[in-house]
Coordinates of C-alpha atoms in Angstrom, one line a residue:
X287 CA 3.4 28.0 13.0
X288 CA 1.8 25.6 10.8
X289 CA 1.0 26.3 7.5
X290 CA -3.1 26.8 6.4
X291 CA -1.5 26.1 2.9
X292 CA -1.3 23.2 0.6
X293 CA 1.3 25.0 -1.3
X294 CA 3.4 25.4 1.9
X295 CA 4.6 21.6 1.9
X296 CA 6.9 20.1 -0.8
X297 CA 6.5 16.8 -0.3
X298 CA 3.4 14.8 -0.5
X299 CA 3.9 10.5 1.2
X300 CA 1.4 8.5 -0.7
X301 CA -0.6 5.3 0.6
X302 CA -1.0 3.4 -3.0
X303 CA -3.9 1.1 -2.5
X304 CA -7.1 2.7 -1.2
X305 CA -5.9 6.2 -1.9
X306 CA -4.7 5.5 -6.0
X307 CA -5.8 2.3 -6.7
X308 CA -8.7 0.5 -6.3
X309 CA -8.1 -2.3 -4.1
X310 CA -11.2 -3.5 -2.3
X311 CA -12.8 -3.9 -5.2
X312 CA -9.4 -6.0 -6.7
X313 CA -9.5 -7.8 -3.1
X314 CA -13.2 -8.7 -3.0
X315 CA -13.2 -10.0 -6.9
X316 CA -10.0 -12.5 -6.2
X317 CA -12.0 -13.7 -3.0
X318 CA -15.0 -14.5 -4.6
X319 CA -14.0 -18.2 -5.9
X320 CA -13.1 -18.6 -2.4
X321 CA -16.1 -17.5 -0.9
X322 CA -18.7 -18.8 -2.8
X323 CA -17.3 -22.8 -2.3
X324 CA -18.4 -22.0 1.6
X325 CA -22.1 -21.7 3.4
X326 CA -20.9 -18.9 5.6
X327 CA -19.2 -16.7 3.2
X328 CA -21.1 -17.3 0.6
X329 CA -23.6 -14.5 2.2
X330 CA -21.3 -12.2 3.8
X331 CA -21.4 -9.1 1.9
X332 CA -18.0 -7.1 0.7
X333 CA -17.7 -5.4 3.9
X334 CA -18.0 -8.5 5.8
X335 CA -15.6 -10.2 3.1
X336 CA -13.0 -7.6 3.1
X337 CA -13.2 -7.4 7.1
X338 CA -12.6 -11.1 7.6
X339 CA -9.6 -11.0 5.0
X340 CA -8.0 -8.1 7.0
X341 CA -8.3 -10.0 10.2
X342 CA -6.1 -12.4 8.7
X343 CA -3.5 -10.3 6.9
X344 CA -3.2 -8.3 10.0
X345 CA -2.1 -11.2 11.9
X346 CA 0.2 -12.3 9.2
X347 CA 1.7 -9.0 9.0
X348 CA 2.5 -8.4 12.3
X349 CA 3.9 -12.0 12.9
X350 CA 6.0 -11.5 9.4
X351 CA 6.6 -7.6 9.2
X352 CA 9.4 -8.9 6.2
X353 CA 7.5 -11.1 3.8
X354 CA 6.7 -10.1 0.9
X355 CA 3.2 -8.7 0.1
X356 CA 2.2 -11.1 -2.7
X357 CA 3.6 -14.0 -0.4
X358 CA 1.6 -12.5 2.4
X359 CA -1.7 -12.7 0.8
X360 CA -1.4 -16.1 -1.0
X361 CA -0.9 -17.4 2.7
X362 CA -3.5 -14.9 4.1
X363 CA -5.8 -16.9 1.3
X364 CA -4.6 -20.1 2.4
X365 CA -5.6 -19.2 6.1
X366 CA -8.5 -18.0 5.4
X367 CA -10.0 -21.2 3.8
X368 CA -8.9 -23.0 6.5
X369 CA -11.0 -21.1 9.1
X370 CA -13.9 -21.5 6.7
X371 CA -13.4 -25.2 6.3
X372 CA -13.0 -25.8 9.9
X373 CA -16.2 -23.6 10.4
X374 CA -18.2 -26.0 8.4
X375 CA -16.6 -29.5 9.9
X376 CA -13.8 -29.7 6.7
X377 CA -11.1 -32.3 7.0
X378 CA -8.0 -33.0 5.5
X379 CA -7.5 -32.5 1.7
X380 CA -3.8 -32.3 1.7
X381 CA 0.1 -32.6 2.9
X382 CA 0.2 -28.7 4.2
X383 CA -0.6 -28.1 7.1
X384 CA -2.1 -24.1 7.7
X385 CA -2.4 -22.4 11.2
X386 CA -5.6 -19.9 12.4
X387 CA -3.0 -17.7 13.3
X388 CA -1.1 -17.9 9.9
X389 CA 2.4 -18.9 11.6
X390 CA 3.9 -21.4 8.6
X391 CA 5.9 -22.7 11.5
X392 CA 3.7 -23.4 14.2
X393 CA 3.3 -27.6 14.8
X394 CA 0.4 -28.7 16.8
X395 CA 3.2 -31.1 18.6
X396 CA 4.6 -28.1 19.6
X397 CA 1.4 -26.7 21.3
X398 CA 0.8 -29.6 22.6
X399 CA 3.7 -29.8 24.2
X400 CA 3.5 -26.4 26.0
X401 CA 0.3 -27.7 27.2
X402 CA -2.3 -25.3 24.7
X403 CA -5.1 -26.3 22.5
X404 CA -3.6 -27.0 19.0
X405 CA -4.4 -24.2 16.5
X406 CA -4.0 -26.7 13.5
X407 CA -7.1 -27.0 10.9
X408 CA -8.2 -28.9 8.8
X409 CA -5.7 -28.9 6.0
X410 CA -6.8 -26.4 2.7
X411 CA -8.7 -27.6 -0.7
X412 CA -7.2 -25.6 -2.6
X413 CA -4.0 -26.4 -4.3
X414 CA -0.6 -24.1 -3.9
X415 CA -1.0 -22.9 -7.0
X416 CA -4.5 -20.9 -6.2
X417 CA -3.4 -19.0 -3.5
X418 CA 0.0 -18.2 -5.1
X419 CA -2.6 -17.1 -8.0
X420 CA -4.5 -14.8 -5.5
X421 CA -0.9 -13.6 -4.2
X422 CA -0.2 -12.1 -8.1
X423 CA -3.8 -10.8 -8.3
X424 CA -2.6 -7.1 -7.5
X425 CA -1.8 -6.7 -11.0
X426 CA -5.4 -6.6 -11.4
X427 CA -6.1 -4.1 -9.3
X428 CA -7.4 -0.9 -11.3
X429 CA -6.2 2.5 -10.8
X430 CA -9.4 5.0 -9.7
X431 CA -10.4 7.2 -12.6
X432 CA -9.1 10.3 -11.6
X433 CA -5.5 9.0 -10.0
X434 CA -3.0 9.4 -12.8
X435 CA -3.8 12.4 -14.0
X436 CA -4.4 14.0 -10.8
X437 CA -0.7 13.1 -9.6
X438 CA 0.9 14.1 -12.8
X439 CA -0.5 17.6 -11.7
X440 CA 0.0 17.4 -8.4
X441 CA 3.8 16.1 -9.5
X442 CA 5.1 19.6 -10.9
X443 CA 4.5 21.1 -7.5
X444 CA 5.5 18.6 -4.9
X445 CA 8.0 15.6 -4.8
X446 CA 5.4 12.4 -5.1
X447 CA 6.8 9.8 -2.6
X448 CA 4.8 6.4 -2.7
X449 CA 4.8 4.6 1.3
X450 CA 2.9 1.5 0.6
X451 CA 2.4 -1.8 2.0
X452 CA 3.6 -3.9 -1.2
X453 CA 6.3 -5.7 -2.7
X454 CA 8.4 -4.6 -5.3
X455 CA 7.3 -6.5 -8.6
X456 CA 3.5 -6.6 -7.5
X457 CA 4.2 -2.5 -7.4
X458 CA 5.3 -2.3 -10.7
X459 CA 2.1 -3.4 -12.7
X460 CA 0.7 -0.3 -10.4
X461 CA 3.4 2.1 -10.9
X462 CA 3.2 1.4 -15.3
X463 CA -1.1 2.2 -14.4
X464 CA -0.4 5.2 -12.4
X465 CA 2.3 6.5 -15.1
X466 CA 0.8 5.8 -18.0
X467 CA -3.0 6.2 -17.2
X468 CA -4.0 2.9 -18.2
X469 CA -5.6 0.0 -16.8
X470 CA -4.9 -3.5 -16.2
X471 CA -8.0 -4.2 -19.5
X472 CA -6.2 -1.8 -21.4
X473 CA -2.7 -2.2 -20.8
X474 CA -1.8 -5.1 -22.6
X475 CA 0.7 -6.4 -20.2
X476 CA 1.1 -10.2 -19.5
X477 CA 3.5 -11.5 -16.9
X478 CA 5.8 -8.7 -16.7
X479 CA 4.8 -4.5 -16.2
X480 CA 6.9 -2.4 -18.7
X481 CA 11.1 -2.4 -17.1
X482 CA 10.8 1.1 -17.1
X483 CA 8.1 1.2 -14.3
X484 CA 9.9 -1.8 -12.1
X485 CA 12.8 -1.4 -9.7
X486 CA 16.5 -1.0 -11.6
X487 CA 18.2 -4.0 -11.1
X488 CA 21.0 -4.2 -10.2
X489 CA 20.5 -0.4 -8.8
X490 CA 23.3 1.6 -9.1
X491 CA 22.1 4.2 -6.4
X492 CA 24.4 4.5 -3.6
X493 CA 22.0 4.0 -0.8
X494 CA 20.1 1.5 -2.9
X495 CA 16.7 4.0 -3.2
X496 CA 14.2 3.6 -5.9
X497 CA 14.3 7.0 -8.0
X498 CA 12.0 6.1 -10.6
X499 CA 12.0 9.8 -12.4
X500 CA 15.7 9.0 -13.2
X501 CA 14.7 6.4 -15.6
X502 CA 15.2 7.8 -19.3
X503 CA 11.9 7.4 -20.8
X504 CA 9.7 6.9 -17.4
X505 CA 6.4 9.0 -17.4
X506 CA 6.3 8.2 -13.7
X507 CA 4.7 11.2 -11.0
X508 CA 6.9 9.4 -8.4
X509 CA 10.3 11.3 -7.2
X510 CA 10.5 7.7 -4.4
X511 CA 9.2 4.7 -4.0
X512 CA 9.5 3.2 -0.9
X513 CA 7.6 -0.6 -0.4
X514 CA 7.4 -2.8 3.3
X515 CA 10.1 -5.1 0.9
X516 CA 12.5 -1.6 1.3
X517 CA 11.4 -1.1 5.0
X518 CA 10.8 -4.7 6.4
X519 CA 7.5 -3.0 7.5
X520 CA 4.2 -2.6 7.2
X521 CA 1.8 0.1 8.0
X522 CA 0.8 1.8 10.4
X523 CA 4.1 0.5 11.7
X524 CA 6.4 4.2 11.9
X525 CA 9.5 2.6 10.4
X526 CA 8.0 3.5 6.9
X527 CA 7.8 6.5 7.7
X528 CA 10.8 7.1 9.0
X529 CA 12.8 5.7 6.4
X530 CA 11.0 8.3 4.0
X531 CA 12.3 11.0 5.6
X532 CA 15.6 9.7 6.1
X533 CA 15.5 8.9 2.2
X534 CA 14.8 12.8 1.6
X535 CA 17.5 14.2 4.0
X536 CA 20.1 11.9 2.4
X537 CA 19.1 12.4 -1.3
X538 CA 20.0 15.4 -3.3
X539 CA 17.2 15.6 -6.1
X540 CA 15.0 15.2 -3.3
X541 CA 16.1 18.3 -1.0
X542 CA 16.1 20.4 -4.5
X543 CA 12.5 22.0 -5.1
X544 CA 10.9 19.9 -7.5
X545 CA 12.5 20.8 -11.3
X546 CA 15.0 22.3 -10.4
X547 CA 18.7 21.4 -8.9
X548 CA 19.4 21.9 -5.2
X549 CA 22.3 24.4 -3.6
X550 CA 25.4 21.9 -3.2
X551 CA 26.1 24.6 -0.7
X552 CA 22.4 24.8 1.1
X553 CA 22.4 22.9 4.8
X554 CA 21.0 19.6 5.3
X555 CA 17.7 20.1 6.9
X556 CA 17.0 18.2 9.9
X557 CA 14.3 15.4 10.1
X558 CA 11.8 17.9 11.7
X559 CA 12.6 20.5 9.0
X560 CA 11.3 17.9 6.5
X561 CA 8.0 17.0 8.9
X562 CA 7.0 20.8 8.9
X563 CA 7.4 20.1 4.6
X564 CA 5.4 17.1 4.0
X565 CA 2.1 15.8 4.1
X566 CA 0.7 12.3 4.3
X567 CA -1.9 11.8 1.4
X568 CA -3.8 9.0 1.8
X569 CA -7.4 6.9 2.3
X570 CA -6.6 4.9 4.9
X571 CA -7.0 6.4 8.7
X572 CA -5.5 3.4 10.6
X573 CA -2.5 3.0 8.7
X574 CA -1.8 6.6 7.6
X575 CA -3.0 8.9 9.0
X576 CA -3.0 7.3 12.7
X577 CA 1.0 7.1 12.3
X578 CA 1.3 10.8 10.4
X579 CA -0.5 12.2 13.8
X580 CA 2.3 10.4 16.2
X581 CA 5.2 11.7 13.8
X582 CA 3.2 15.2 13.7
X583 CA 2.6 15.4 10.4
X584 CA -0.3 16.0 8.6
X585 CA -2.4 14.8 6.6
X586 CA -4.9 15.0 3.7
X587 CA -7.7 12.5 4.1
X588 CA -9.2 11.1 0.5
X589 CA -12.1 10.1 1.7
X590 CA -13.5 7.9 -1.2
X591 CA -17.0 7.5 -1.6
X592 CA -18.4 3.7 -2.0
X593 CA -15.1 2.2 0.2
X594 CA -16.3 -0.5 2.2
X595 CA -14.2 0.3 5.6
X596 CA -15.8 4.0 6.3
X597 CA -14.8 4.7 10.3
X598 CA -17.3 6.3 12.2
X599 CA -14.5 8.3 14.4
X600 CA -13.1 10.0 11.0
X601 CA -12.5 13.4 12.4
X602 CA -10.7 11.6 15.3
X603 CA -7.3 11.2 13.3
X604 CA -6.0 14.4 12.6
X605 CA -6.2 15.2 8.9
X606 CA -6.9 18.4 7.8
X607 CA -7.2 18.5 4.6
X608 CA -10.3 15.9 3.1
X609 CA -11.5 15.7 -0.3
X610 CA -13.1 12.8 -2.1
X611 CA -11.0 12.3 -4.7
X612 CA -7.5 12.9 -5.7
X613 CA -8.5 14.8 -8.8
X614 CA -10.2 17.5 -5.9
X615 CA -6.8 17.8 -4.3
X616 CA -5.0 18.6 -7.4
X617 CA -7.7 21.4 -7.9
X618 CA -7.5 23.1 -4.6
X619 CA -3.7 22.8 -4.9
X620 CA -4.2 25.2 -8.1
X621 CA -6.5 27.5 -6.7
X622 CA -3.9 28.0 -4.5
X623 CA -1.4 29.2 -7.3
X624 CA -4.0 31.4 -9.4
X625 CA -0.6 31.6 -12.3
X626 CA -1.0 28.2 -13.5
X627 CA -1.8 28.2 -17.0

């Protein structure tokens, strides 16, 4: 029977940006250089901004489910100028050629030779180095207000597994945020996040997973971190998802209850066992908690107030948990075990 309890589960798969971290507001601040050089754009408002962004990186993403996430949206920048430019009559500027679709391959002669309308525009104004400069704008992204505490609570009840659509070293600027409860004005980092919070390399786990509260020293909530660079995936793709859960069945600290050491002797639970434990946290419907309802999980919607992307079929995606921010989950968690000092 499934469980009316929070308590019940014992692990908790986090979306990252959205859910922990700010990122339309990251996403709409990097745009606006870009924006505000075109007629069109320079009146769309953020949900018109952040919509047309997403139609590109959707494309990309599904066309290159391995690229990396940084890579992904310096090119999703890239295309994206081009379609303005070509909207408003632009021409040439440079050597690069950019596609509508965002293939880095396509050629018009090749479309022309099967006979199709070339896809080509006009070539982008900007120079490499401004999209690459948008691509490493993540770092910017600021953590909501009530995320790092909230999972350091929520972290001595449940294992903390991070699902997210990002590379590794954009991930760690987050991950130092997230563990230390700062932000990217008060951090003081430059190029680099702390090497406590980024991936060990070389890493000297067997199966090669990310285990980032084995680091001596780390503050991080996180028992895993899994990124589309681990899973050659992005969301609401279910490889993700799956890998998480074969991640858990094959990793001892993570089949032990969280602070303590697991049974050498206890079975190995089976993949549905760990389904019936976990829940998908997260802000996004589409690309959590659509997937969580295939896999029959659930879910715990953090519906946060002011996002630009606000579905009107909400209750259509199966959650059943919602609270507005992750500070409110951490609460009812407590409630829920009255002993907590």
């Amino acid at each position: 029977m499934a469980s009316n309890k929070l308590t019940d589960h014992k692990y908790l798969i986090f979306d990252v940006y959205g859910t922990l971290a700010d990122w339309e507001t990251g996403l709409y601040n990097a745009l606006l250089p870009l924006l505000s050089r075109f007629r069109s754009s320079s009146q769309w408002s953020r949900t018109e901004a952040i919509q047309a962004f997403l139609s590109v990186e959707s494309d990309i993403q599904a066309q290159h489910p391995s690229m990396l996430y940084s890579d992904l949206l310096a090119k999703a920048h890239e295309v994206l100028e081009a379609r303005l430019s070509a909207g408003e009559g632009g021409s040439a500027m440079d050597n690069g050629a950019t596609t509508l679709e965002g293939n880095p391959t396509t050629s018009s002669a090749a479309q022309d030779q099967e006979g199709e309308s070339s896809t080509l525009t006009p070539q982008t104004i900007s120079s490499p180095d401004a999209h690459t400069a948008f691509g490493n704008s993540i770092k910017e992204w600021a953590p909501f207000p009530d995320s790092s505490e909230a999972l350091h609570r929520l972290s001595k009840h449940f294992h903390l597994i991070v699902l997210s659509n990002v590379d590794h070293a954009s991930f760690a600027h987050t991950h130092a945020y997230l563990s230390e409860g700062s932000t990217p004005a008060s951090s003081g980092y430059d190029r680099e996040a702390p090497a406590l919070y980024r991936r060990p390399s070389p890493n000297t786990h067997p199966i090669d997973l990310w285990l980032p509260r084995r680091t001596p020293n780390s503050n991080s909530p996180f028992s895993l971190i899994l990124t589309a660079q681990d899973t050659g995936s992005y969301k609401p793709a279910l490889t993700g998802f799956l890998a998480a859960f074969e991640a858990i069945r094959s990793e001892p600290i993570l089949l032990a209850t969280p602070g303590e050491s697991r049974d050498s002797a206890s079975a190995t639970p089976t993949i549905d066992d760990i389904k019936s434990k976990t829940l998908c946290v997260a802000q996004s419907l589409t690309h959590d908690h659509k997937p969580a309802k295939q896999l029959g999980v659930r879910s715990v919607w953090i519906d946060r107030q002011g996002a630009a992307l606000r579905p009107s079929d909400a209750d259509e995606y199966g959650w059943k948990w919602r609270f507005e921010t992750l500070g409110d989950m951490a609460s009812a968690v407590e409630k829920e075990l009255p002993d907590i000092a």
